[in-house]
XYZ file of C-alpha atoms in Angstrom:
749
model
C -17.065 -8.541 -22.626
C -17.539 -10.074 -25.870
C -14.073 -10.969 -26.309
C -13.399 -12.245 -29.612
C -9.881 -13.424 -30.504
C -9.690 -10.004 -33.190
C -10.488 -7.938 -30.010
C -8.418 -10.111 -27.764
C -5.106 -9.851 -29.972
C -5.682 -6.110 -29.866
C -5.178 -6.068 -25.876
C -3.619 -5.898 -26.097
C 14.570 15.809 -7.204
C 16.834 18.968 -5.146
C 16.128 21.806 -7.766
C 14.301 22.658 -10.337
C 14.337 25.270 -13.310
C 12.255 27.982 -13.801
C 12.780 28.920 -16.752
C 10.159 28.120 -19.560
C 11.254 26.199 -22.430
C 11.202 28.343 -25.687
C 9.658 25.576 -27.828
C 8.175 22.108 -27.833
C 8.788 19.210 -30.286
C 5.274 17.896 -30.069
C 1.456 19.165 -29.113
C -0.983 17.084 -27.409
C -4.956 17.062 -28.213
C -5.351 19.578 -24.903
C -3.666 22.456 -26.753
C -4.828 24.670 -24.172
C -2.147 23.407 -21.557
C -3.007 23.668 -18.088
C -0.268 25.461 -15.921
C -1.409 23.408 -13.224
C -1.134 19.406 -13.630
C -1.887 18.985 -9.907
C -4.863 20.912 -9.069
C -7.317 18.666 -6.834
C -10.098 16.885 -8.803
C -13.042 19.104 -7.817
C -13.966 20.139 -10.785
C -14.308 16.684 -12.232
C -15.663 14.729 -9.767
C -19.172 14.245 -7.652
C -19.844 16.001 -4.809
C -19.557 13.513 -1.747
C -22.915 13.100 0.289
C -24.652 10.644 2.851
C -24.954 8.102 0.106
C -21.022 7.905 -1.208
C -18.320 9.488 0.951
C -15.310 11.398 0.232
C -13.248 8.741 1.258
C -14.396 6.403 -1.490
C -16.537 4.151 0.783
C -20.349 3.559 1.045
C -22.113 6.270 2.966
C -24.337 5.895 6.043
C -27.252 6.741 3.673
C -26.082 3.956 0.849
C -28.978 1.867 -0.607
C -29.350 -0.622 -3.394
C -32.469 -2.248 -4.837
C -33.136 -5.926 -4.933
C -34.607 -8.123 -7.821
C -35.557 -12.033 -7.040
C -36.481 -14.184 -10.015
C -38.030 -17.356 -10.149
C -37.908 -18.595 -13.699
C -39.187 -21.591 -15.846
C -37.170 -21.980 -19.207
C -37.524 -24.673 -22.245
C -35.212 -25.038 -24.979
C -36.346 -25.977 -28.098
C -33.344 -27.532 -29.870
C -35.057 -28.498 -33.130
C -36.538 -24.746 -33.437
C -33.686 -23.104 -31.827
C -36.174 -20.982 -29.646
C -36.610 -20.320 -25.910
C -39.625 -20.451 -23.983
C -39.892 -18.944 -20.706
C -41.995 -17.444 -17.362
C -40.714 -15.421 -14.429
C -41.849 -13.910 -11.373
C -39.567 -11.129 -10.167
C -39.712 -9.789 -6.448
C -38.725 -5.924 -6.595
C -37.655 -4.630 -3.256
C -37.600 -0.801 -3.146
C -34.798 0.157 -0.576
C -34.468 3.583 -1.575
C -36.134 6.223 0.597
C -38.022 7.952 -2.466
C -41.264 6.198 -3.877
C -41.060 4.844 -7.273
C -44.202 5.415 -9.571
C -42.868 2.782 -12.465
C -40.132 -0.056 -12.870
C -37.862 -0.377 -15.868
C -36.859 -3.987 -17.337
C -34.095 -4.626 -19.826
C -35.049 -6.309 -23.357
C -31.527 -7.040 -24.706
C -32.663 -9.446 -26.798
C -34.247 -6.742 -28.463
C -31.057 -5.614 -29.974
C -31.484 -8.604 -32.053
C -34.770 -7.434 -33.027
C -35.857 -6.580 -36.647
C -36.897 -3.215 -35.885
C -33.839 -3.006 -33.798
C -32.260 0.719 -33.724
C -28.439 -0.754 -33.105
C -27.701 -1.516 -37.028
C -28.678 2.123 -37.867
C -26.480 3.744 -35.856
C -23.610 2.253 -37.265
C -21.792 4.136 -40.150
C -21.095 1.744 -43.462
C -19.998 1.718 -46.766
C -20.734 -0.224 -49.974
C -18.716 -3.009 -50.260
C -17.298 -3.662 -53.598
C -16.847 -7.466 -53.583
C -18.960 -10.372 -51.440
C -19.078 -13.862 -51.354
C -22.331 -15.419 -52.898
C -23.384 -16.236 -49.258
C -22.425 -12.546 -47.936
C -24.285 -10.942 -50.864
C -27.326 -13.042 -50.153
C -27.705 -12.521 -46.365
C -27.049 -8.745 -47.021
C -29.357 -8.005 -49.709
C -31.361 -11.313 -50.239
C -32.389 -12.712 -47.362
C -34.945 -11.380 -44.739
C -33.066 -10.355 -41.246
C -33.062 -12.505 -38.332
C -36.271 -12.617 -36.540
C -34.667 -11.949 -32.915
C -36.279 -9.835 -29.702
C -38.352 -10.941 -26.999
C -41.741 -12.004 -27.884
C -43.956 -10.604 -24.838
C -46.962 -12.591 -24.150
C -48.017 -11.311 -20.880
C -46.986 -8.934 -17.827
C -49.208 -9.663 -14.958
C -49.435 -8.589 -11.151
C -49.253 -11.190 -8.239
C -52.910 -11.444 -8.847
C -52.862 -12.819 -12.346
C -54.070 -9.165 -13.390
C -52.581 -7.746 -16.378
C -50.135 -4.782 -16.358
C -49.718 -2.128 -18.069
C -46.383 -1.803 -20.328
C -44.671 0.269 -22.990
C -41.791 -1.557 -24.965
C -38.879 1.339 -26.089
C -36.622 -0.931 -27.853
C -34.320 -2.811 -25.750
C -36.202 -1.238 -22.241
C -39.834 -1.667 -20.836
C -41.457 0.256 -18.502
C -44.024 -1.046 -16.135
C -46.529 0.889 -14.577
C -47.404 0.702 -11.190
C -51.214 0.576 -9.925
C -49.647 2.554 -6.702
C -46.369 4.384 -5.969
C -43.952 1.566 -4.630
C -42.839 3.054 -1.352
C -39.434 2.719 0.429
C -39.313 -0.695 1.890
C -42.101 -2.231 0.008
C -41.872 -5.273 -2.444
C -43.703 -6.093 -5.387
C -44.274 -9.407 -7.356
C -45.105 -9.462 -10.851
C -44.899 -12.238 -13.892
C -43.767 -12.134 -17.387
C -44.393 -14.669 -20.016
C -41.824 -14.332 -23.218
C -40.188 -16.696 -26.018
C -37.600 -15.864 -28.644
C -35.900 -17.034 -31.507
C -32.293 -18.042 -30.214
C -29.547 -16.514 -32.858
C -26.783 -18.554 -34.484
C -23.804 -16.168 -32.951
C -21.434 -17.373 -35.780
C -23.845 -15.795 -38.273
C -25.746 -13.261 -36.881
C -23.277 -12.392 -33.903
C -24.067 -11.533 -30.304
C -22.761 -12.385 -26.884
C -25.005 -15.262 -26.813
C -26.845 -17.973 -28.742
C -25.968 -21.304 -30.453
C -23.078 -23.001 -32.652
C -23.895 -25.371 -35.085
C -21.714 -28.302 -35.849
C -22.383 -29.515 -39.508
C -20.511 -32.629 -38.913
C -22.828 -34.425 -36.555
C -25.753 -31.878 -36.594
C -25.515 -30.884 -32.901
C -25.960 -27.503 -31.461
C -23.659 -25.974 -28.388
C -26.003 -23.134 -26.799
C -24.290 -20.488 -24.568
C -27.508 -18.846 -23.108
C -27.618 -15.728 -21.587
C -30.232 -11.926 -21.422
C -32.783 -14.878 -22.284
C -34.900 -13.298 -19.344
C -36.318 -9.783 -18.972
C -33.961 -8.185 -16.383
C -34.519 -5.201 -14.082
C -32.772 -2.476 -14.383
C -30.597 -0.631 -11.894
C -31.922 2.008 -9.721
C -29.693 3.941 -7.690
C -28.613 7.252 -5.972
C -26.207 8.401 -8.911
C -28.557 8.529 -11.654
C -32.217 7.096 -10.723
C -32.789 4.193 -13.175
C -29.868 3.277 -15.271
C -32.625 2.710 -18.447
C -29.926 3.461 -21.400
C -30.697 1.548 -24.255
C -28.280 -1.512 -25.232
C -27.105 -0.565 -28.582
C -24.375 -3.447 -28.489
C -20.997 -2.232 -27.257
C -21.868 -1.606 -23.335
C -22.944 -3.985 -21.264
C -25.041 -4.242 -18.668
C -26.032 -2.616 -15.291
C -27.968 -5.069 -12.852
C -29.092 -5.122 -9.552
C -28.506 -8.262 -7.347
C -30.712 -10.713 -6.108
C -31.514 -14.526 -5.590
C -32.747 -16.888 -8.484
C -34.317 -20.122 -8.547
C -34.325 -21.382 -12.279
C -35.467 -24.463 -13.782
C -34.192 -25.128 -17.345
C -35.987 -27.884 -19.669
C -33.697 -29.445 -22.212
C -33.528 -32.621 -24.333
C -32.848 -35.637 -22.150
C -29.432 -36.378 -23.761
C -27.995 -32.688 -22.748
C -24.973 -31.943 -20.257
C -25.609 -28.346 -18.751
C -24.219 -25.989 -16.642
C -25.215 -22.423 -15.190
C -25.128 -20.060 -12.653
C -26.014 -21.268 -8.919
C -25.940 -24.454 -7.187
C -27.351 -27.810 -9.003
C -30.123 -28.902 -6.870
C -30.961 -32.406 -8.527
C -27.639 -33.652 -9.781
C -28.772 -37.321 -9.100
C -31.734 -36.722 -11.461
C -29.653 -35.252 -14.374
C -26.134 -37.080 -13.754
C -25.802 -41.035 -14.271
C -24.948 -42.549 -11.262
C -21.372 -43.024 -12.310
C -20.994 -39.221 -13.198
C -22.160 -38.413 -9.603
C -19.376 -40.666 -8.028
C -17.049 -38.984 -10.532
C -18.276 -35.244 -9.600
C -17.907 -36.462 -5.820
C -14.388 -37.498 -6.632
C -13.362 -34.042 -8.113
C -14.880 -32.498 -5.022
C -12.127 -33.786 -3.074
C -9.219 -33.344 -5.781
C -7.239 -30.174 -5.375
C -4.360 -30.926 -7.590
C -5.885 -32.008 -11.048
C -9.446 -32.271 -12.561
C -11.347 -35.109 -12.571
C -13.289 -35.914 -15.993
C -17.110 -36.269 -14.935
C -18.470 -36.556 -18.373
C -15.837 -38.558 -20.742
C -15.248 -37.840 -24.412
C -16.785 -41.311 -25.135
C -19.959 -40.588 -23.447
C -20.081 -37.128 -25.091
C -19.556 -39.096 -28.596
C -22.218 -41.543 -27.962
C -24.502 -38.820 -26.960
C -24.058 -36.764 -30.266
C -25.440 -39.686 -32.483
C -28.493 -39.848 -31.038
C -31.220 -36.894 -30.521
C -33.513 -37.393 -27.746
C -37.065 -36.411 -27.912
C -37.084 -36.835 -24.167
C -37.020 -33.827 -21.830
C -34.895 -33.603 -18.411
C -35.018 -30.303 -16.292
C -32.212 -29.037 -14.443
C -32.781 -26.803 -11.437
C -30.520 -24.030 -10.054
C -30.343 -21.791 -7.257
C -28.104 -18.875 -6.928
C -27.933 -16.212 -4.168
C -26.794 -12.725 -4.055
C -25.878 -12.654 -8.056
C -26.806 -10.083 -10.608
C -27.293 -12.242 -13.489
C -27.860 -15.713 -14.738
C -26.205 -17.851 -17.628
C -26.733 -21.256 -19.178
C -24.741 -23.422 -21.490
C -26.110 -26.840 -22.521
C -25.295 -29.447 -25.543
C -25.076 -32.877 -26.121
C -21.702 -32.570 -27.222
C -19.921 -31.466 -23.818
C -17.240 -33.506 -21.810
C -17.153 -32.276 -18.184
C -14.342 -31.852 -16.223
C -13.739 -30.163 -12.565
C -11.501 -29.665 -9.360
C -11.705 -28.317 -6.307
C -9.841 -25.082 -5.608
C -9.175 -23.374 -2.131
C -9.087 -19.404 -2.066
C -8.347 -18.630 1.618
C -11.344 -19.525 3.797
C -13.527 -20.550 0.996
C -13.637 -23.672 -1.350
C -15.229 -23.634 -4.843
C -15.303 -25.872 -8.152
C -13.562 -24.930 -10.964
C -15.237 -26.719 -13.814
C -14.581 -26.754 -17.632
C -17.600 -28.069 -20.218
C -16.247 -28.670 -23.920
C -16.871 -30.141 -27.339
C -14.330 -32.889 -28.320
C -13.643 -30.462 -30.973
C -11.768 -28.744 -28.063
C -9.441 -31.574 -26.970
C -6.652 -32.029 -26.098
C -6.236 -28.268 -25.398
C -9.279 -27.909 -23.249
C -8.605 -30.996 -21.248
C -5.219 -30.080 -20.384
C -5.288 -26.713 -19.595
C -8.953 -25.153 -19.096
C -9.943 -26.023 -15.596
C -6.351 -25.640 -14.246
C -6.296 -21.788 -15.570
C -9.511 -21.723 -13.875
C -8.297 -22.866 -10.421
C -5.404 -20.503 -10.676
C -7.508 -17.294 -11.929
C -9.449 -17.662 -8.633
C -6.494 -18.085 -6.506
C -4.806 -15.159 -8.078
C -7.639 -12.979 -8.152
C -8.612 -13.359 -4.535
C -5.099 -13.057 -3.301
C -5.531 -9.580 -4.406
C -9.196 -8.970 -3.446
C -11.206 -11.207 -1.422
C -11.802 -14.990 -1.079
C -14.188 -16.128 -3.773
C -17.599 -16.458 -2.196
C -19.329 -18.263 -5.097
C -19.295 -22.290 -5.147
C -18.304 -22.659 -8.484
C -16.487 -21.363 -11.514
C -17.129 -22.712 -15.064
C -15.260 -22.225 -18.114
C -17.188 -23.069 -21.623
C -15.905 -23.619 -24.813
C -17.444 -21.972 -27.739
C -16.095 -20.777 -31.157
C -15.101 -16.847 -31.249
C -16.666 -16.228 -27.764
C -15.340 -14.400 -24.651
C -18.035 -13.633 -22.504
C -18.943 -13.595 -18.788
C -21.857 -14.278 -16.316
C -21.855 -14.769 -12.632
C -20.324 -18.206 -12.163
C -20.004 -19.026 -16.033
C -18.543 -17.665 -19.083
C -17.824 -18.957 -22.734
C -14.313 -18.855 -23.998
C -12.836 -19.700 -27.555
C -9.792 -21.342 -28.468
C -9.568 -24.817 -30.241
C -6.713 -26.877 -32.053
C -7.302 -28.130 -35.597
C -9.145 -31.109 -36.649
C -6.010 -33.096 -35.970
C -5.583 -32.068 -32.517
C -2.995 -29.907 -33.212
C -2.566 -26.378 -32.000
C 0.073 -22.995 -31.773
C 1.281 -21.439 -28.830
C -0.931 -18.691 -30.083
C -3.795 -21.012 -29.911
C -2.944 -21.966 -26.690
C -1.903 -18.636 -24.783
C -4.972 -17.245 -26.320
C -7.193 -19.639 -25.028
C -5.903 -19.467 -21.728
C -5.690 -15.747 -21.477
C -9.680 -15.477 -22.267
C -10.656 -18.278 -19.990
C -8.727 -16.207 -17.065
C -9.900 -12.936 -18.618
C -13.553 -14.338 -18.319
C -12.850 -16.225 -15.117
C -11.678 -12.971 -13.614
C -14.755 -10.861 -14.228
C -16.315 -13.103 -11.688
C -14.898 -9.995 -9.411
C -15.279 -7.280 -11.853
C -18.050 -7.026 -12.519
C -20.146 -9.690 -11.182
C -19.340 -9.018 -7.444
C -17.594 -5.542 -7.349
C -20.517 -4.317 -9.587
C -20.061 -1.396 -11.814
C -22.305 -0.116 -14.006
C -20.884 -1.370 -17.611
C -23.185 0.454 -19.887
C -21.669 3.881 -18.867
C -17.741 2.634 -17.615
C -16.564 -0.172 -20.020
C -13.263 0.406 -18.116
C -14.224 -0.252 -14.448
C -15.024 -3.902 -15.247
C -12.543 -4.700 -18.271
C -9.933 -2.293 -17.176
C -9.681 -3.635 -13.620
C -10.147 -7.024 -14.854
C -7.482 -6.735 -17.435
C -5.087 -5.468 -15.092
C -5.541 -8.525 -12.804
C -5.612 -10.907 -15.783
C -2.097 -9.733 -16.224
C -1.048 -10.508 -12.991
C -2.475 -13.881 -12.753
C -0.904 -14.792 -16.289
C 2.556 -14.015 -15.493
C 2.236 -15.767 -12.227
C 0.625 -18.857 -14.387
C 3.586 -18.587 -16.702
C 6.336 -15.949 -16.317
C 7.010 -16.140 -20.033
C 2.973 -15.529 -20.924
C 2.720 -13.076 -24.100
C 0.531 -11.009 -22.086
C -1.185 -8.263 -24.327
C -2.153 -5.629 -21.422
C -0.411 -4.451 -18.738
C 2.963 -3.483 -19.336
C 3.628 -0.067 -20.277
C 5.620 -0.300 -23.494
C 2.556 -2.276 -24.922
C -0.062 0.772 -24.742
C 2.561 2.977 -26.528
C 1.255 2.506 -30.376
C -2.246 3.454 -29.249
C -1.067 6.662 -26.988
C 1.364 7.878 -29.934
C -1.585 7.282 -32.275
C -3.470 10.100 -33.916
C -5.026 12.033 -31.551
C -8.209 12.500 -34.025
C -9.135 8.663 -33.189
C -8.850 8.875 -29.543
C -10.675 9.458 -26.532
C -10.413 9.704 -22.767
C -11.121 5.930 -20.645
C -13.641 8.223 -18.993
C -15.720 7.907 -22.046
C -19.062 6.244 -22.281
C -19.265 2.744 -23.792
C -20.773 3.485 -27.029
C -18.589 6.177 -28.040
C -15.507 4.506 -28.116
C -13.791 3.820 -31.108
C -10.645 1.552 -30.123
C -12.399 -0.544 -27.568
C -9.764 -2.917 -26.977
C -7.223 -0.375 -26.217
C -9.188 2.190 -24.380
C -11.227 0.113 -22.088
C -8.847 -2.706 -21.826
C -5.179 -1.829 -22.263
C -4.840 1.520 -21.103
C -6.427 1.580 -17.790
C -4.762 -1.618 -17.003
C -1.696 -0.234 -17.948
C -2.229 2.751 -15.827
C -3.019 0.604 -12.844
C 0.311 -1.289 -13.586
C 2.394 1.686 -13.813
C 0.676 2.514 -10.376
C 1.679 -0.544 -8.467
C 5.294 -1.117 -10.193
C 6.420 2.548 -10.080
C 4.325 5.447 -8.641
C 2.893 3.786 -5.373
C 4.947 0.405 -4.967
C 3.298 -2.904 -4.434
C 2.621 -2.341 -0.716
C 0.552 0.617 -0.965
C -1.362 -0.108 -3.990
C -2.325 -3.915 -3.150
C -3.497 -2.384 0.478
C -5.737 0.212 -1.419
C -6.805 -2.011 -4.251
C -8.184 -4.531 -1.516
C -9.766 -1.963 0.214
C -11.805 -1.027 -2.746
C -12.602 -4.502 -3.534
C -13.794 -5.377 -0.049
C -15.681 -1.729 0.332
C -17.456 -2.426 -2.758
C -18.124 -6.189 -3.063
C -21.923 -6.740 -3.764
C -22.264 -3.017 -4.211
C -22.512 -0.561 -7.387
C -19.406 1.555 -7.182
C -18.391 4.539 -9.395
C -15.263 5.870 -11.077
C -15.245 8.490 -8.221
C -15.784 5.695 -5.449
C -12.712 3.913 -7.134
C -10.332 7.002 -7.502
C -11.210 8.039 -3.754
C -10.551 4.671 -2.181
C -7.169 4.370 -3.983
C -6.090 7.615 -2.244
C -7.979 7.558 1.082
C -6.334 3.929 1.927
C -2.444 4.853 0.664
C -2.026 8.363 1.584
C -0.866 9.157 -2.077
C -2.278 12.120 -3.796
C -3.081 10.817 -7.000
C -5.432 13.524 -9.071
C -2.900 14.525 -11.349
C -2.408 10.781 -12.571
C -6.554 10.356 -12.972
C -6.758 13.644 -14.662
C -4.070 13.111 -17.109
C -4.668 9.390 -17.648
C -8.577 8.804 -17.540
C -9.875 12.336 -18.261
C -7.485 13.498 -21.487
C -5.508 11.809 -24.334
C -2.383 13.362 -23.287
C 0.603 11.053 -23.756
C 3.916 10.698 -21.717
C 7.429 12.072 -23.502
C 9.947 12.744 -21.294
C 13.469 13.924 -22.785
C 16.875 14.440 -21.766
C 17.450 18.412 -23.073
C 20.933 19.206 -21.960
C 23.586 17.937 -20.052
C 26.394 20.144 -18.113
C 29.460 19.004 -16.189
C 30.618 21.403 -13.873
C 33.758 21.735 -11.839
C 34.812 23.473 -8.358
C 36.819 26.656 -8.799
C 38.777 29.127 -6.425
C 37.494 31.682 -8.277
C 34.111 32.732 -9.545
C 32.882 32.562 -13.338
C 32.072 36.236 -14.625
C 28.402 35.251 -15.085
C 28.217 34.381 -11.125
C 30.365 37.136 -9.570
C 28.133 39.732 -11.587
C 25.121 37.813 -9.908
C 26.711 37.594 -6.238
C 27.261 41.504 -6.809
C 23.693 42.256 -7.644
C 22.556 40.404 -4.612
C 25.239 41.985 -2.485
C 26.006 38.659 -1.147
C 29.480 38.898 -1.151
C 30.362 41.066 1.746
C 32.634 40.559 4.462
C 30.379 38.561 6.617
C 30.189 35.866 3.487
C 33.586 35.431 3.432
C 35.710 33.622 0.726
C 33.887 31.078 -1.094
C 34.037 28.386 -3.591
C 32.194 28.486 -6.963
C 31.121 25.885 -9.970
C 32.236 26.785 -13.409
C 30.440 24.695 -16.598
C 32.714 23.314 -19.160
C 32.075 24.931 -22.283
C 31.718 28.443 -20.437
C 34.148 31.332 -20.974
C 35.522 30.877 -17.697
C 36.266 27.079 -18.198
C 40.044 26.057 -18.387
C 41.114 22.658 -19.484
C 43.081 21.964 -16.156
C 39.530 22.135 -14.457
C 38.617 18.827 -15.836
C 39.839 16.645 -13.037
C 38.511 14.689 -10.272
C 37.278 16.681 -7.591
C 39.353 16.431 -4.217
C 38.640 18.878 -1.080
C 42.348 19.413 -0.402
C 42.490 21.152 -3.689
C 40.566 23.870 -2.413
C 41.726 26.084 0.662
C 37.922 27.287 1.759
C 36.601 23.793 1.626
C 39.986 22.270 3.662
C 39.698 24.799 6.147
C 36.459 24.472 6.771
C 36.522 20.560 7.122
C 39.423 20.630 9.433
C 37.631 23.502 11.421
C 34.268 21.956 11.892
C 34.536 18.026 11.876
C 36.636 15.770 13.992
C 38.780 13.015 12.431
C 36.062 10.824 12.895
C 33.407 12.625 11.207
C 36.135 13.479 8.400
C 36.474 10.063 7.640
C 32.479 9.808 7.160
C 32.340 12.558 4.793
C 31.459 12.053 1.125
C 33.599 13.447 -1.222
C 32.172 13.346 -4.623
C 34.552 13.766 -7.875
C 32.380 14.832 -10.794
C 29.386 17.229 -10.739
C 26.435 17.321 -13.661
C 23.299 19.213 -14.146
C 20.364 17.591 -16.345
C 17.720 19.193 -17.975
C 14.964 17.273 -18.604
C 11.929 18.149 -21.014
C 8.566 17.522 -21.462
C 7.158 17.465 -24.821
C 4.286 15.141 -23.875
C 1.156 16.684 -21.732
C 1.143 13.659 -19.401
C 3.387 14.612 -16.025
C 4.750 11.405 -14.704
C 8.070 10.202 -12.674
C 11.410 10.982 -14.040
C 13.356 7.321 -13.692
C 17.139 8.186 -14.454
C 19.559 5.469 -14.670
C 23.657 6.812 -14.516
C 26.062 4.337 -16.283
C 29.262 5.177 -14.908
C 33.169 4.545 -16.855
C 33.533 1.186 -15.194
C 30.245 -0.050 -16.395
C 28.436 0.021 -12.886
C 25.227 1.871 -12.776
C 22.717 3.717 -10.420
C 19.000 4.288 -10.189
C 17.381 7.581 -9.415
C 13.470 8.388 -9.029
C 12.038 11.886 -9.225
C 8.298 11.719 -8.319
C 6.003 13.385 -10.607
C 5.372 16.227 -8.592
C 8.742 17.235 -9.683
C 6.761 19.324 -12.405
C 4.533 21.169 -10.616
C 6.314 24.420 -11.055
C 7.388 23.775 -14.447
C 5.065 21.664 -16.703
C 7.766 21.861 -19.659
C 11.388 21.738 -18.114
C 12.979 20.963 -14.930
C 16.843 20.377 -13.708
C 18.474 17.630 -11.546
C 22.130 17.787 -10.262
C 24.220 14.614 -9.708
C 27.197 14.206 -7.690
C 28.833 11.348 -8.402
C 32.126 9.389 -7.654
C 32.811 8.140 -10.728
C 32.249 9.891 -14.230
C 29.266 9.355 -15.917
C 29.249 7.766 -19.563
C 25.621 7.570 -20.055
C 22.505 8.890 -18.747
C 19.089 6.871 -19.674
C 15.376 7.761 -19.095
C 13.076 4.999 -18.111
C 15.436 2.489 -18.818
C 13.094 -0.338 -18.221
C 10.144 1.451 -20.095
C 7.954 1.624 -17.307
C 6.035 4.764 -18.116
C 4.608 4.622 -21.367
C 7.062 7.025 -23.153
C 6.215 7.151 -26.524
C 9.398 8.337 -27.962
C 12.495 6.972 -26.411
C 14.892 8.882 -29.094
C 15.303 11.662 -26.527
C 15.814 9.367 -23.547
C 19.444 8.947 -23.649
C 22.574 10.972 -23.446
C 24.758 11.138 -25.134
C 23.204 9.834 -28.293
C 26.245 7.967 -29.256
C 27.751 6.923 -26.335
C 31.148 8.619 -26.156
C 34.520 7.931 -24.388
C 34.510 9.654 -20.674
C 36.698 13.061 -20.985
C 37.640 12.284 -17.726
C 39.967 9.215 -18.758
């Protein structure tokens, strides 16, 4: 995800009452309140089939296409252009035949004729800098976008194609049947954008002081679209927000750059001895054996020496990557390079960082270490990291991910000084972008449709990695309390999590924060670590190197845990409802030998007071007309003849010694102004200062969506009742969460 500093900072039951609440103090967007928040999701989920089962697992007929690439690209550093040719071999594993192929041309989002700027509402600014006014009204727009020179078949014959904005349809001379392959070649070039000026997830950053460029190159080649059982071709246009849906394949990529550049990319470098010096190769070999700290492979002194010259010679770096969905490149003569080995279960990978001197001392100290930590943490919740390396690139104002490589912001000032905000911002974005190797680079969800499936799941795992790296990490997503300002905001500005990527207004909160919070609540409060972790790992392993949908995730989490979560998915993911649970009333009750008038009338009507029933004991509420001050005392069995006789007649001395003898009785009425159903977490504080916690599952609301009762029989007088004392449920209004409003001295004293 394009995670800029600004976006990153934003990422942030025994009895029940059957009486209907007479009114609620708040309303939700779903004004037509569904009386059954616990109905199953058949009305929203796709019907299970042989491709995707009701359990959430791939079915016996599941398939996915494969796209293999052989690519040659050359960087023109002087003119900031990229030239390329590629041969794509596409395998049709679908039982149906294909009449044509769709190829993504995402660079066209930057073309002069792009529709992307035209779909945004804007107003006239009332003040401009000279540069801003010039760029907006005087200068010609940046000429981005692919310049396609040809599309040819394997025999060199031109193929017919049609470009529709960011998509290209290639006509096939014959239908491509099940199990068949087709190879074709494309030649193209494009102007590389200065992303600090023109924006974008890739491009270059120019350093005025030394005249060098630092390139982060992605979406640089025409890429096959996904064809699957869910929607056929995923050929939705790239408007700029929704990211990418890509098939897996194998890559052979040759990258030609100026000879004085240092470069990294997706895949295994095949010719290290040709592009590194002898000494650098030795240092890299040391890094492969270093599991406790990074080894400097390309030093700052070497980088500074390269900065001063602009070689006209060229070098070609050769990479091979297997079973990846995409390919990314970063290159510059400014790069320092360090690396270390990291073991995740049965696999070993290299954690690598590349950064200009402007990133030090921050990057040398922290980047590769947080890369290694992230791989270990994520692997513990999913699967052993399967790729040979994970690379962190320091790029100004960037935060974007590709298989094995990502770009990340965060630099000290010109004097090498940095604040905690800069440090933790950099650590957080590296953790987040490295984590994307798992979601969606391996568990390959459709980002163009469902941003939350990669950003939300990744933000949740990022939170776990951050707090294990530093317990005091100022994490922005995960804890329930952090999402309250968003969920309690104006409903007119909110969409459900299950909203297409291009239609989300508050991207950070909706696609990152809210789903991450939802998963954290599931793990910490609703399911518990053991059940959640098992189910989540099951999902990750079922769908690694495959294409899951939201239903596959929802179903797997239930299938592997035996926890019915339809109510949770419906509320948290399909609505904008919020959680607000309050204490409406607390009544104290006392045991009595005589019934209250209300109870007596009730029992008479029900004909329950007869000879067979015998004598009874009764409960009288404080404040009722039958309440007497002398009742206000701790309960004792011996004070009530009916109970005393019953105990003596039915229990031995040994059994009587084990009987509970509560002293005080309370009935608490909980109401729910919010639309979400959530567990009720209650903390009782007693007169001696001790506390006792009670947890009532969300299903307590199943018979009454507005109001329920719970009774508490306690040994000590209660002085305070608090709902959600640790702020675990994203309750948006805590002013109604405690009783009494002002702590009062116990009347039992």
